[in-house]
Amino acid sequence: MGKSAKPVDLVNSKMSKEEREARKKAEQRYKGVANKVYRCPSELKANREKQLYKFIVNQLKSAAILNDLDIEIIKSTVFCIINMNDANEFINSNGTIISDENGKFYKNPAVNVYKDYHSMFLSNSIRLGLSPADRAKLSVIDMKNKQAEEDPLLKALKNRK
């Protein structure tokens, strides 16, 4: 199995115009609806869960890449961030090495917890396009879309229909 496929707008490899258009059409067919993704799921009870969820979807809203199928991966990302933060707090207050009542030293179990959730977070981030490179590409896409909306010729052509 190779690399995970990214949305065509995030792909920077050489692709012919025809290939790019075919991929865009295929993505649109599979995109689904975005009726629920921008509302916080009812399963998220804690304030920080809700705030993180809203933060993530609001940051990606202008790119219009999210749909209702992404709710679970966004929730998973929220839980990863919260658990990473909790583990990090425990590490900061207790250190990376802890000792038992007999004075024997152990690696703080929170280090492995942090590591596991960080790994899952990175995987989710790639799927959601949250890396700095992906965000840069999204900003370029956003800028191009804005320019296209403001272009008088494109507006006139759109209104001809």
PDB file of C-alpha atoms in Angstrom:
ATOM      1  CA  MET A   1       0.000   0.000   0.000  1.00  0.00           C
ATOM      2  CA  GLY A   2       1.374   3.440  -0.971  1.00  0.00           C
ATOM      3  CA  LYS A   3       0.892   6.926   0.328  1.00  0.00           C
ATOM      4  CA  SER A   4      -2.579   8.127   1.226  1.00  0.00           C
ATOM      5  CA  ALA A   5      -4.235  10.047  -1.586  1.00  0.00           C
ATOM      6  CA  LYS A   6      -4.709  13.745  -0.948  1.00  0.00           C
ATOM      7  CA  PRO A   7      -7.356  16.017  -2.424  1.00  0.00           C
ATOM      8  CA  VAL A   8      -6.231  17.014  -5.916  1.00  0.00           C
ATOM      9  CA  ASP A   9      -5.894  20.651  -4.851  1.00  0.00           C
ATOM     10  CA  LEU A  10      -3.282  19.611  -2.289  1.00  0.00           C
ATOM     11  CA  VAL A  11      -1.252  17.503  -4.721  1.00  0.00           C
ATOM     12  CA  ASN A  12       1.906  19.197  -5.920  1.00  0.00           C
ATOM     13  CA  SER A  13       3.174  16.480  -8.255  1.00  0.00           C
ATOM     14  CA  LYS A  14       3.095  16.915 -12.000  1.00  0.00           C
ATOM     15  CA  MET A  15      -0.347  16.148 -13.363  1.00  0.00           C
ATOM     16  CA  SER A  16      -1.814  17.004 -16.747  1.00  0.00           C
ATOM     17  CA  LYS A  17      -4.740  19.401 -16.928  1.00  0.00           C
ATOM     18  CA  GLU A  18      -6.979  16.532 -18.076  1.00  0.00           C
ATOM     19  CA  GLU A  19      -5.889  14.305 -15.186  1.00  0.00           C
ATOM     20  CA  ARG A  20      -6.422  17.136 -12.696  1.00  0.00           C
ATOM     21  CA  GLU A  21      -9.934  17.855 -14.040  1.00  0.00           C
ATOM     22  CA  ALA A  22     -10.847  14.136 -13.979  1.00  0.00           C
ATOM     23  CA  ARG A  23      -9.653  13.876 -10.359  1.00  0.00           C
ATOM     24  CA  LYS A  24     -11.636  16.994  -9.392  1.00  0.00           C
ATOM     25  CA  LYS A  25     -14.811  15.558 -10.924  1.00  0.00           C
ATOM     26  CA  ALA A  26     -14.272  12.233  -9.150  1.00  0.00           C
ATOM     27  CA  GLU A  27     -13.659  14.011  -5.827  1.00  0.00           C
ATOM     28  CA  GLN A  28     -16.859  16.017  -6.233  1.00  0.00           C
ATOM     29  CA  ARG A  29     -18.814  12.790  -6.817  1.00  0.00           C
ATOM     30  CA  TYR A  30     -17.484  11.304  -3.584  1.00  0.00           C
ATOM     31  CA  LYS A  31     -17.328  14.472  -1.519  1.00  0.00           C
ATOM     32  CA  GLY A  32     -20.646  14.059   0.218  1.00  0.00           C
ATOM     33  CA  VAL A  33     -22.541  16.724   2.128  1.00  0.00           C
ATOM     34  CA  ALA A  34     -21.413  19.102   4.817  1.00  0.00           C
ATOM     35  CA  ASN A  35     -24.656  19.563   6.752  1.00  0.00           C
ATOM     36  CA  LYS A  36     -23.395  18.421  10.172  1.00  0.00           C
ATOM     37  CA  VAL A  37     -19.596  18.739  10.173  1.00  0.00           C
ATOM     38  CA  TYR A  38     -19.615  22.416  11.179  1.00  0.00           C
ATOM     39  CA  ARG A  39     -21.870  21.768  14.190  1.00  0.00           C
ATOM     40  CA  CYS A  40     -20.292  20.347  17.298  1.00  0.00           C
ATOM     41  CA  PRO A  41     -21.293  16.673  17.766  1.00  0.00           C
ATOM     42  CA  SER A  42     -23.462  16.007  20.827  1.00  0.00           C
ATOM     43  CA  GLU A  43     -21.013  13.325  22.062  1.00  0.00           C
ATOM     44  CA  LEU A  44     -18.505  16.051  22.858  1.00  0.00           C
ATOM     45  CA  LYS A  45     -19.477  17.055  26.378  1.00  0.00           C
ATOM     46  CA  ALA A  46     -16.498  18.862  27.883  1.00  0.00           C
ATOM     47  CA  ASN A  47     -15.971  22.506  27.059  1.00  0.00           C
ATOM     48  CA  ARG A  48     -12.445  21.961  25.781  1.00  0.00           C
ATOM     49  CA  GLU A  49     -13.631  19.156  23.478  1.00  0.00           C
ATOM     50  CA  LYS A  50     -16.239  21.457  21.959  1.00  0.00           C
ATOM     51  CA  GLN A  51     -13.803  24.358  21.654  1.00  0.00           C
ATOM     52  CA  LEU A  52     -11.150  22.235  19.930  1.00  0.00           C
ATOM     53  CA  TYR A  53     -13.672  20.732  17.515  1.00  0.00           C
ATOM     54  CA  LYS A  54     -14.995  24.171  16.588  1.00  0.00           C
ATOM     55  CA  PHE A  55     -11.458  25.517  16.228  1.00  0.00           C
ATOM     56  CA  ILE A  56     -10.445  22.750  13.802  1.00  0.00           C
ATOM     57  CA  VAL A  57     -13.534  22.968  11.596  1.00  0.00           C
ATOM     58  CA  ASN A  58     -13.483  26.763  11.562  1.00  0.00           C
ATOM     59  CA  GLN A  59      -9.839  26.767  10.497  1.00  0.00           C
ATOM     60  CA  LEU A  60     -10.670  24.472   7.562  1.00  0.00           C
ATOM     61  CA  LYS A  61     -14.036  25.986   6.657  1.00  0.00           C
ATOM     62  CA  SER A  62     -12.748  28.397   4.020  1.00  0.00           C
ATOM     63  CA  ALA A  63     -11.032  25.541   2.183  1.00  0.00           C
ATOM     64  CA  ALA A  64     -14.400  23.745   1.843  1.00  0.00           C
ATOM     65  CA  ILE A  65     -12.734  20.318   2.112  1.00  0.00           C
ATOM     66  CA  LEU A  66     -14.685  18.939   5.072  1.00  0.00           C
ATOM     67  CA  ASN A  67     -17.885  16.953   4.897  1.00  0.00           C
ATOM     68  CA  ASP A  68     -20.010  14.926   7.281  1.00  0.00           C
ATOM     69  CA  LEU A  69     -17.826  11.842   6.752  1.00  0.00           C
ATOM     70  CA  ASP A  70     -14.975  13.730   8.456  1.00  0.00           C
ATOM     71  CA  ILE A  71     -16.760  14.132  11.805  1.00  0.00           C
ATOM     72  CA  GLU A  72     -15.258  10.981  13.345  1.00  0.00           C
ATOM     73  CA  ILE A  73     -11.684  11.780  12.344  1.00  0.00           C
ATOM     74  CA  ILE A  74     -12.074  15.332  13.667  1.00  0.00           C
ATOM     75  CA  LYS A  75     -13.435  13.962  16.969  1.00  0.00           C
ATOM     76  CA  SER A  76     -10.518  11.519  17.093  1.00  0.00           C
ATOM     77  CA  THR A  77      -8.115  14.402  16.495  1.00  0.00           C
ATOM     78  CA  VAL A  78      -9.744  16.348  19.333  1.00  0.00           C
ATOM     79  CA  PHE A  79      -9.305  13.399  21.725  1.00  0.00           C
ATOM     80  CA  CYS A  80      -5.683  12.968  20.616  1.00  0.00           C
ATOM     81  CA  ILE A  81      -4.911  16.615  21.363  1.00  0.00           C
ATOM     82  CA  ILE A  82      -6.617  16.499  24.758  1.00  0.00           C
ATOM     83  CA  ASN A  83      -4.870  13.267  25.774  1.00  0.00           C
ATOM     84  CA  MET A  84      -1.510  14.581  24.548  1.00  0.00           C
ATOM     85  CA  ASN A  85      -2.003  17.736  26.622  1.00  0.00           C
ATOM     86  CA  ASP A  86      -3.019  15.741  29.701  1.00  0.00           C
ATOM     87  CA  ALA A  87      -0.016  13.420  29.348  1.00  0.00           C
ATOM     88  CA  ASN A  88       2.278  16.399  28.812  1.00  0.00           C
ATOM     89  CA  GLU A  89       0.976  18.083  31.987  1.00  0.00           C
ATOM     90  CA  PHE A  90       1.646  14.887  33.949  1.00  0.00           C
ATOM     91  CA  ILE A  91       5.153  14.654  32.474  1.00  0.00           C
ATOM     92  CA  ASN A  92       5.837  18.319  33.282  1.00  0.00           C
ATOM     93  CA  SER A  93       4.759  17.904  36.899  1.00  0.00           C
ATOM     94  CA  ASN A  94       6.344  14.471  37.520  1.00  0.00           C
ATOM     95  CA  GLY A  95       9.244  14.264  35.063  1.00  0.00           C
ATOM     96  CA  THR A  96      10.081  11.688  32.432  1.00  0.00           C
ATOM     97  CA  ILE A  97      11.631   9.373  35.020  1.00  0.00           C
ATOM     98  CA  ILE A  98       9.691   8.483  38.162  1.00  0.00           C
ATOM     99  CA  SER A  99      10.485   6.208  41.078  1.00  0.00           C
ATOM    100  CA  ASP A 100       8.402   3.782  43.061  1.00  0.00           C
ATOM    101  CA  GLU A 101       8.231   3.501  46.880  1.00  0.00           C
ATOM    102  CA  ASN A 102      11.415   1.363  46.856  1.00  0.00           C
ATOM    103  CA  GLY A 103      13.385   4.010  44.968  1.00  0.00           C
ATOM    104  CA  LYS A 104      13.489   2.036  41.716  1.00  0.00           C
ATOM    105  CA  PHE A 105      13.345   4.313  38.646  1.00  0.00           C
ATOM    106  CA  TYR A 106      10.909   3.889  35.769  1.00  0.00           C
ATOM    107  CA  LYS A 107      10.090   5.708  32.610  1.00  0.00           C
ATOM    108  CA  ASN A 108       6.976   7.774  33.262  1.00  0.00           C
ATOM    109  CA  PRO A 109       4.060   5.891  31.583  1.00  0.00           C
ATOM    110  CA  ALA A 110       2.702   9.267  30.452  1.00  0.00           C
ATOM    111  CA  VAL A 111       5.609   9.458  27.988  1.00  0.00           C
ATOM    112  CA  ASN A 112       4.245   6.427  26.116  1.00  0.00           C
ATOM    113  CA  VAL A 113       0.710   7.785  26.340  1.00  0.00           C
ATOM    114  CA  TYR A 114       1.894  11.061  24.805  1.00  0.00           C
ATOM    115  CA  LYS A 115       3.854   9.219  22.121  1.00  0.00           C
ATOM    116  CA  ASP A 116       0.870   7.016  21.165  1.00  0.00           C
ATOM    117  CA  TYR A 117      -1.574   9.907  20.926  1.00  0.00           C
ATOM    118  CA  HIS A 118       0.966  12.040  19.080  1.00  0.00           C
ATOM    119  CA  SER A 119       1.363   9.293  16.487  1.00  0.00           C
ATOM    120  CA  MET A 120      -2.415   9.090  16.026  1.00  0.00           C
ATOM    121  CA  PHE A 121      -2.632  12.895  15.875  1.00  0.00           C
ATOM    122  CA  LEU A 122      -0.023  13.052  13.108  1.00  0.00           C
ATOM    123  CA  SER A 123      -1.871  10.409  11.127  1.00  0.00           C
ATOM    124  CA  ASN A 124      -5.159  12.304  11.502  1.00  0.00           C
ATOM    125  CA  SER A 125      -3.456  15.588  10.644  1.00  0.00           C
ATOM    126  CA  ILE A 126      -2.220  14.197   7.358  1.00  0.00           C
ATOM    127  CA  ARG A 127      -5.708  12.966   6.503  1.00  0.00           C
ATOM    128  CA  LEU A 128      -7.232  16.343   7.346  1.00  0.00           C
ATOM    129  CA  GLY A 129      -4.530  18.415   5.648  1.00  0.00           C
ATOM    130  CA  LEU A 130      -3.334  20.063   8.864  1.00  0.00           C
ATOM    131  CA  SER A 131       0.412  20.050   8.182  1.00  0.00           C
ATOM    132  CA  PRO A 132       2.073  23.432   7.559  1.00  0.00           C
ATOM    133  CA  ALA A 133       2.662  22.492   3.910  1.00  0.00           C
ATOM    134  CA  ASP A 134      -0.983  21.465   3.464  1.00  0.00           C
ATOM    135  CA  ARG A 135      -2.191  24.672   5.116  1.00  0.00           C
ATOM    136  CA  ALA A 136       0.013  26.693   2.794  1.00  0.00           C
ATOM    137  CA  LYS A 137      -1.514  24.894  -0.183  1.00  0.00           C
ATOM    138  CA  LEU A 138      -5.003  25.502   1.194  1.00  0.00           C
ATOM    139  CA  SER A 139      -4.242  29.210   1.506  1.00  0.00           C
ATOM    140  CA  VAL A 140      -3.143  29.310  -2.140  1.00  0.00           C
ATOM    141  CA  ILE A 141      -6.344  27.524  -3.156  1.00  0.00           C
ATOM    142  CA  ASP A 142      -8.383  29.942  -1.038  1.00  0.00           C
ATOM    143  CA  MET A 143      -6.647  32.923  -2.628  1.00  0.00           C
ATOM    144  CA  LYS A 144      -7.225  31.556  -6.152  1.00  0.00           C
ATOM    145  CA  ASN A 145     -10.902  30.949  -5.368  1.00  0.00           C
ATOM    146  CA  LYS A 146     -11.250  34.501  -4.050  1.00  0.00           C
ATOM    147  CA  GLN A 147      -9.560  35.927  -7.137  1.00  0.00           C
ATOM    148  CA  ALA A 148     -11.860  33.883  -9.365  1.00  0.00           C
ATOM    149  CA  GLU A 149     -14.910  35.208  -7.481  1.00  0.00           C
ATOM    150  CA  GLU A 150     -13.738  38.792  -7.936  1.00  0.00           C
ATOM    151  CA  ASP A 151     -12.710  38.457 -11.607  1.00  0.00           C
ATOM    152  CA  PRO A 152     -15.237  40.507 -13.655  1.00  0.00           C
ATOM    153  CA  LEU A 153     -14.861  38.296 -16.727  1.00  0.00           C
ATOM    154  CA  LEU A 154     -15.498  35.108 -14.739  1.00  0.00           C
ATOM    155  CA  LYS A 155     -18.466  36.768 -13.010  1.00  0.00           C
ATOM    156  CA  ALA A 156     -19.940  37.707 -16.375  1.00  0.00           C
ATOM    157  CA  LEU A 157     -19.419  34.197 -17.737  1.00  0.00           C
ATOM    158  CA  LYS A 158     -21.023  32.690 -14.623  1.00  0.00           C
ATOM    159  CA  ASN A 159     -24.063  34.956 -14.890  1.00  0.00           C
ATOM    160  CA  ARG A 160     -24.617  33.987 -18.556  1.00  0.00           C
ATOM    161  CA  LYS A 161     -26.226  30.712 -17.571  1.00  0.00           C
TER     162      LYS A 161
END
